[in-house]
Amino acid sequence: MVKLLSAGALAFLFSTSVLAVEYEDHDGMLMDHGDGHLMDMGGGMVMGQNSSTLPGGCDSIAETKEITVHAGHKYAEKFPGRMFAFDTQEFNFKPCTKLTVHFINDDNVRHQWMMHGLPKYLYPKGMFHLEVSGPAKISGTLILPPGDKTYLVHCDIAQHMEKGMKAQLKVGKGDGDLPSIPGVTAYVIADDYKGSLPTVMADVSAAAEAAPVVVANKPAPVSEPPKEDSVISGVTVIGLAIGLLLAPFLAKKFKGMSVSEAIATIFDLLRTGIELVAKLLSRLMKLVISNKNKILPGS
């Protein structure tokens, strides 16, 4: 009997230790990397930390507030079709409020509490960002801008926002509601749970069979231009004729010359020919200009 009681006590102690959740506190381990960017080697990160610089338009801090936000799978159970969620989906504060957010991740995966649309001259990339991996806690502070505006708060891990982890934070009266905030606003694309998988697949198959089959028209063959039957073109014939006529002259001109001397003579002939053509063109241009400048009789 004593053995059974001892075994039961050990099992109870072991089960309670397994069920207990130990949250890691990253606040004391964060290293300051400048520009409000804090991080540690354990997966904790704060971006946009600002506890002292007032945004433009704020003469002073209106009030100081602290909130604790939980993130995890269990908070999405009340939203059908969602996988992750924050425990709070809507926040509201006065303009120029100094806000400290204590972010607690209740899951064994990475989560974020990211706020967009802040002034970029004060918050790099216009955002305030808290992030932790696994069950952990991290805190960050920012000063909210003046004016009435609604800001998006979400987790930017792939598919986490689409699966429910998003909220809205209104400064002042806000400037409207954001779409698809779980429990606050209607979804842009509503989930439909009426049909079962076999019913949906049957509807898809029926629609595919009913769709008309479109046969693509083949493009008309492109007619190619007729190819020249003769290998020797007219230009080749003219070149051969000129070569035959000049052959005796060239033979006499280059007789007894070396290869280098023949090449030099050819270039000299080309230069002389180019100069002759240039002189003829110059005389022709002068003649045309002089004819234009002549005054007609009776003018």
Short mmCIF file of C-alpha atoms in Angstrom, two decimals:
data_model
loop_
_atom_site.label_atom_id
_atom_site.label_comp_id
_atom_site.label_asym_id
_atom_site.label_seq_id
_atom_site.Cartn_x
_atom_site.Cartn_y
_atom_site.Cartn_z
CA MET A 1 0.00 0.00 0.00
CA VAL A 2 2.84 2.36 0.88
CA LYS A 3 4.48 1.64 -2.46
CA LEU A 4 1.28 2.49 -4.32
CA LEU A 5 0.90 5.79 -2.41
CA SER A 6 4.52 6.69 -3.13
CA ALA A 7 4.14 5.94 -6.81
CA GLY A 8 0.95 8.01 -6.94
CA ALA A 9 2.65 10.97 -5.22
CA LEU A 10 5.57 10.84 -7.64
CA ALA A 11 3.23 10.68 -10.61
CA PHE A 12 1.29 13.68 -9.28
CA LEU A 13 4.45 15.74 -8.75
CA PHE A 14 5.74 14.81 -12.21
CA SER A 15 2.44 15.70 -13.90
CA THR A 16 2.22 19.11 -12.19
CA SER A 17 5.75 19.97 -13.27
CA VAL A 18 4.94 19.05 -16.86
CA LEU A 19 1.71 21.06 -16.91
CA ALA A 20 3.29 24.18 -15.42
CA VAL A 21 4.18 26.85 -17.97
CA GLU A 22 7.41 28.68 -17.31
CA TYR A 23 7.52 32.10 -18.98
CA GLU A 24 10.91 33.52 -19.84
CA ASP A 25 11.29 37.22 -19.07
CA HIS A 26 13.36 38.94 -21.79
CA ASP A 27 13.24 42.46 -20.32
CA GLY A 28 16.46 42.07 -18.35
CA MET A 29 18.44 40.49 -21.22
CA LEU A 30 17.82 42.94 -24.06
CA MET A 31 20.80 44.71 -25.60
CA ASP A 32 20.40 48.22 -27.01
CA HIS A 33 21.45 48.36 -30.68
CA GLY A 34 20.48 52.01 -31.18
CA ASP A 35 17.47 53.74 -32.77
CA GLY A 36 15.14 52.08 -30.28
CA HIS A 37 16.13 48.56 -31.39
CA LEU A 38 16.57 46.11 -28.51
CA MET A 39 17.19 42.38 -28.84
CA ASP A 40 18.74 39.33 -27.19
CA MET A 41 19.99 35.92 -28.28
CA GLY A 42 16.86 34.15 -27.02
CA GLY A 43 14.47 35.43 -29.68
CA GLY A 44 13.26 38.56 -27.89
CA MET A 45 13.14 41.86 -29.79
CA VAL A 46 11.79 45.41 -29.43
CA MET A 47 11.79 47.84 -32.37
CA GLY A 48 10.73 51.48 -32.11
CA GLN A 49 11.33 51.85 -28.38
CA ASN A 50 10.65 55.49 -27.44
CA SER A 51 10.08 56.54 -23.84
CA SER A 52 11.16 60.20 -23.95
CA THR A 53 10.93 61.90 -27.38
CA LEU A 54 7.61 63.62 -28.01
CA PRO A 55 6.08 63.29 -31.49
CA GLY A 56 5.50 66.53 -33.39
CA GLY A 57 2.27 68.17 -32.22
CA CYS A 58 2.54 66.84 -28.66
CA ASP A 59 3.42 69.56 -26.14
CA SER A 60 3.50 67.08 -23.29
CA ILE A 61 2.58 63.51 -22.37
CA ALA A 62 -1.21 63.37 -21.94
CA GLU A 63 -1.16 60.31 -19.68
CA THR A 64 0.90 57.23 -18.90
CA LYS A 65 -0.67 53.82 -19.50
CA GLU A 66 0.40 50.17 -19.21
CA ILE A 67 -1.34 47.20 -20.81
CA THR A 68 -0.69 43.45 -20.83
CA VAL A 69 -1.48 41.62 -24.06
CA HIS A 70 -1.56 37.82 -24.32
CA ALA A 71 -1.12 35.99 -27.63
CA GLY A 72 -1.87 32.37 -28.37
CA HIS A 73 -3.96 29.65 -29.94
CA LYS A 74 -6.43 29.42 -27.04
CA TYR A 75 -7.62 32.99 -27.54
CA ALA A 76 -8.85 32.11 -31.06
CA GLU A 77 -11.25 29.40 -29.89
CA LYS A 78 -14.14 31.90 -29.65
CA PHE A 79 -13.63 32.97 -33.28
CA PRO A 80 -14.73 30.15 -35.68
CA GLY A 81 -12.15 29.42 -38.35
CA ARG A 82 -9.33 31.33 -36.62
CA MET A 83 -6.11 29.69 -35.43
CA PHE A 84 -4.30 32.44 -33.46
CA ALA A 85 -5.46 35.59 -31.68
CA PHE A 86 -4.67 38.23 -29.07
CA ASP A 87 -6.72 38.22 -25.89
CA THR A 88 -7.82 41.80 -26.74
CA GLN A 89 -8.85 42.94 -30.22
CA GLU A 90 -9.38 46.68 -29.66
CA PHE A 91 -7.48 49.35 -27.73
CA ASN A 92 -8.20 53.05 -27.23
CA PHE A 93 -5.94 55.80 -25.80
CA LYS A 94 -5.68 59.57 -25.74
CA PRO A 95 -3.33 61.28 -28.21
CA CYS A 96 0.23 61.79 -26.89
CA THR A 97 -0.14 58.90 -24.40
CA LYS A 98 3.03 57.22 -23.14
CA LEU A 99 2.13 53.56 -23.56
CA THR A 100 4.03 50.55 -22.19
CA VAL A 101 2.99 47.18 -23.64
CA HIS A 102 3.77 43.95 -21.77
CA PHE A 103 3.50 41.23 -24.43
CA ILE A 104 3.11 37.61 -23.27
CA ASN A 105 3.30 34.71 -25.70
CA ASP A 106 1.37 31.66 -24.46
CA ASP A 107 2.29 29.40 -27.41
CA ASN A 108 5.38 27.38 -28.23
CA VAL A 109 5.85 29.30 -31.49
CA ARG A 110 7.00 32.84 -32.30
CA HIS A 111 4.47 35.70 -32.03
CA GLN A 112 4.59 39.48 -32.51
CA TRP A 113 2.65 42.58 -31.46
CA MET A 114 3.39 44.98 -34.31
CA MET A 115 1.86 48.45 -34.75
CA HIS A 116 2.02 50.16 -38.19
CA GLY A 117 1.57 53.69 -39.52
CA LEU A 118 3.58 55.63 -36.93
CA PRO A 119 5.57 58.75 -38.02
CA LYS A 120 8.79 57.56 -39.68
CA TYR A 121 10.87 60.53 -38.48
CA LEU A 122 10.51 59.13 -34.95
CA TYR A 123 9.86 55.41 -35.44
CA PRO A 124 12.09 53.58 -37.97
CA LYS A 125 9.99 52.14 -40.81
CA GLY A 126 6.91 53.63 -39.11
CA MET A 127 6.35 50.77 -36.67
CA PHE A 128 6.56 49.66 -33.04
CA HIS A 129 7.39 45.96 -32.76
CA LEU A 130 7.47 43.41 -29.92
CA GLU A 131 8.51 39.80 -30.58
CA VAL A 132 9.21 36.66 -28.54
CA SER A 133 9.73 32.98 -29.31
CA GLY A 134 7.86 30.42 -27.25
CA PRO A 135 6.30 31.04 -23.83
CA ALA A 136 7.87 34.35 -22.85
CA LYS A 137 7.26 37.96 -21.86
CA ILE A 138 8.71 41.17 -23.30
CA SER A 139 7.92 44.86 -22.74
CA GLY A 140 8.32 48.02 -24.79
CA THR A 141 7.32 51.67 -24.59
CA LEU A 142 6.22 54.22 -27.17
CA ILE A 143 4.57 57.65 -27.20
CA LEU A 144 1.45 57.78 -29.36
CA PRO A 145 1.17 60.57 -31.98
CA PRO A 146 -1.46 63.35 -31.79
CA GLY A 147 -4.66 63.33 -33.80
CA ASP A 148 -7.51 60.85 -34.27
CA LYS A 149 -6.30 57.74 -36.08
CA THR A 150 -6.86 53.96 -36.10
CA TYR A 151 -3.71 51.84 -36.21
CA LEU A 152 -3.33 48.19 -37.24
CA VAL A 153 -1.83 45.85 -34.63
CA HIS A 154 -0.97 42.33 -35.78
CA CYS A 155 1.46 39.44 -35.84
CA ASP A 156 3.56 39.51 -39.01
CA ILE A 157 4.62 35.85 -38.90
CA ALA A 158 3.43 34.14 -42.10
CA GLN A 159 -0.32 33.37 -41.96
CA HIS A 160 -0.71 34.39 -38.29
CA MET A 161 -2.58 37.61 -39.09
CA GLU A 162 -4.70 35.88 -41.75
CA LYS A 163 -5.59 33.24 -39.14
CA GLY A 164 -6.84 35.79 -36.61
CA MET A 165 -3.95 37.48 -34.80
CA LYS A 166 -4.82 41.13 -35.47
CA ALA A 167 -6.39 44.05 -33.61
CA GLN A 168 -6.90 47.79 -33.90
CA LEU A 169 -5.63 50.60 -31.69
CA LYS A 170 -7.53 53.88 -31.78
CA VAL A 171 -5.85 57.11 -30.80
CA GLY A 172 -8.48 59.66 -29.77
CA LYS A 173 -11.67 58.97 -31.71
CA GLY A 174 -9.81 57.03 -34.40
CA ASP A 175 -10.57 57.45 -38.11
CA GLY A 176 -12.86 54.45 -38.60
CA ASP A 177 -12.70 50.70 -38.07
CA LEU A 178 -10.36 48.28 -39.83
CA PRO A 179 -11.88 45.28 -41.65
CA SER A 180 -11.67 41.66 -40.48
CA ILE A 181 -10.82 42.39 -36.83
CA PRO A 182 -12.03 39.24 -34.99
CA GLY A 183 -15.10 39.99 -32.88
CA VAL A 184 -15.07 43.70 -33.83
CA THR A 185 -15.68 44.10 -37.57
CA ALA A 186 -17.03 41.87 -40.34
CA TYR A 187 -14.64 39.76 -42.37
CA VAL A 188 -13.90 40.88 -45.91
CA ILE A 189 -14.30 37.25 -47.02
CA ALA A 190 -16.77 35.45 -44.77
CA ASP A 191 -16.12 31.80 -43.90
CA ASP A 192 -18.76 29.31 -45.04
CA TYR A 193 -19.19 26.16 -42.93
CA LYS A 194 -22.46 24.94 -44.47
CA GLY A 195 -21.06 22.49 -47.00
CA SER A 196 -19.01 19.38 -46.31
CA LEU A 197 -15.90 18.44 -48.26
CA PRO A 198 -17.65 15.79 -50.43
CA THR A 199 -20.41 18.31 -51.28
CA VAL A 200 -17.91 21.01 -52.23
CA MET A 201 -15.86 18.60 -54.37
CA ALA A 202 -19.02 17.37 -56.13
CA ASP A 203 -20.02 20.98 -56.94
CA VAL A 204 -16.54 21.69 -58.32
CA SER A 205 -16.64 18.55 -60.51
CA ALA A 206 -20.12 19.40 -61.82
CA ALA A 207 -19.04 22.95 -62.68
CA ALA A 208 -15.97 21.63 -64.50
CA GLU A 209 -18.05 19.17 -66.56
CA ALA A 210 -20.63 21.83 -67.45
CA ALA A 211 -18.04 24.35 -68.60
CA PRO A 212 -17.77 24.53 -72.42
CA VAL A 213 -14.61 23.15 -73.93
CA VAL A 214 -12.79 25.86 -75.80
CA VAL A 215 -10.52 24.69 -78.60
CA ALA A 216 -7.81 27.14 -79.30
CA ASN A 217 -7.54 28.14 -82.93
CA LYS A 218 -4.19 27.29 -84.41
CA PRO A 219 -2.39 30.31 -85.84
CA ALA A 220 -2.17 30.45 -89.61
CA PRO A 221 1.22 29.39 -90.93
CA VAL A 222 3.46 32.31 -91.68
CA SER A 223 4.54 32.30 -95.28
CA GLU A 224 8.26 32.64 -95.75
CA PRO A 225 9.66 34.77 -98.55
CA PRO A 226 11.01 32.74 -101.47
CA LYS A 227 14.67 31.99 -101.18
CA GLU A 228 17.12 32.90 -103.89
CA ASP A 229 17.78 29.94 -106.12
CA SER A 230 21.11 31.26 -107.33
CA VAL A 231 24.06 31.39 -104.99
CA ILE A 232 25.69 34.19 -106.96
CA SER A 233 23.78 37.45 -106.45
CA GLY A 234 23.76 40.49 -108.71
CA VAL A 235 26.13 42.38 -106.43
CA THR A 236 28.63 39.53 -106.61
CA VAL A 237 28.50 39.58 -110.40
CA ILE A 238 29.15 43.34 -110.51
CA GLY A 239 32.07 42.98 -108.09
CA LEU A 240 33.63 40.21 -110.19
CA ALA A 241 33.28 42.31 -113.36
CA ILE A 242 35.00 45.33 -111.76
CA GLY A 243 37.75 43.06 -110.42
CA LEU A 244 38.39 41.58 -113.90
CA LEU A 245 38.61 45.07 -115.47
CA LEU A 246 41.03 46.37 -112.84
CA ALA A 247 43.14 43.20 -112.69
CA PRO A 248 45.65 44.20 -115.45
CA PHE A 249 46.14 47.67 -113.93
CA LEU A 250 46.64 46.28 -110.44
CA ALA A 251 49.08 43.64 -111.70
CA LYS A 252 51.28 46.32 -113.29
CA LYS A 253 50.95 48.63 -110.26
CA PHE A 254 51.97 46.03 -107.70
CA LYS A 255 54.56 44.19 -109.79
CA GLY A 256 57.78 43.66 -107.86
CA MET A 257 56.33 45.04 -104.55
CA SER A 258 56.40 43.24 -101.25
CA VAL A 259 53.19 42.57 -99.31
CA SER A 260 53.71 45.54 -96.99
CA GLU A 261 54.46 47.85 -99.89
CA ALA A 262 51.32 46.68 -101.71
CA ILE A 263 49.17 47.33 -98.62
CA ALA A 264 50.68 50.81 -98.19
CA THR A 265 50.00 51.58 -101.85
CA ILE A 266 46.37 50.44 -101.51
CA PHE A 267 45.82 52.77 -98.53
CA ASP A 268 47.45 55.61 -100.43
CA LEU A 269 45.10 55.05 -103.36
CA LEU A 270 42.12 54.99 -101.02
CA ARG A 271 43.23 58.25 -99.39
CA THR A 272 43.65 59.89 -102.79
CA GLY A 273 40.22 58.69 -103.87
CA ILE A 274 38.57 60.00 -100.69
CA GLU A 275 40.25 63.39 -101.12
CA LEU A 276 39.08 63.56 -104.74
CA VAL A 277 35.49 62.76 -103.75
CA ALA A 278 35.63 65.38 -100.99
CA LYS A 279 36.87 68.06 -103.41
CA LEU A 280 34.13 67.23 -105.89
CA LEU A 281 31.46 67.45 -103.18
CA SER A 282 32.89 70.77 -101.95
CA ARG A 283 32.80 72.26 -105.46
CA LEU A 284 29.27 71.00 -105.94
CA MET A 285 28.09 72.62 -102.68
CA LYS A 286 29.75 75.94 -103.61
CA LEU A 287 28.06 75.86 -107.01
CA VAL A 288 24.64 75.23 -105.48
CA ILE A 289 25.09 78.02 -102.91
CA SER A 290 26.27 80.52 -105.53
CA ASN A 291 23.22 79.76 -107.70
CA LYS A 292 20.90 80.39 -104.77
CA ASN A 293 22.53 83.75 -104.00
CA LYS A 294 22.15 85.08 -107.55
CA ILE A 295 19.59 87.89 -107.91
CA LEU A 296 17.10 87.28 -110.65
CA PRO A 297 16.64 90.10 -113.20
CA GLY A 298 13.74 92.46 -112.45
CA SER A 299 13.74 91.64 -108.72
#
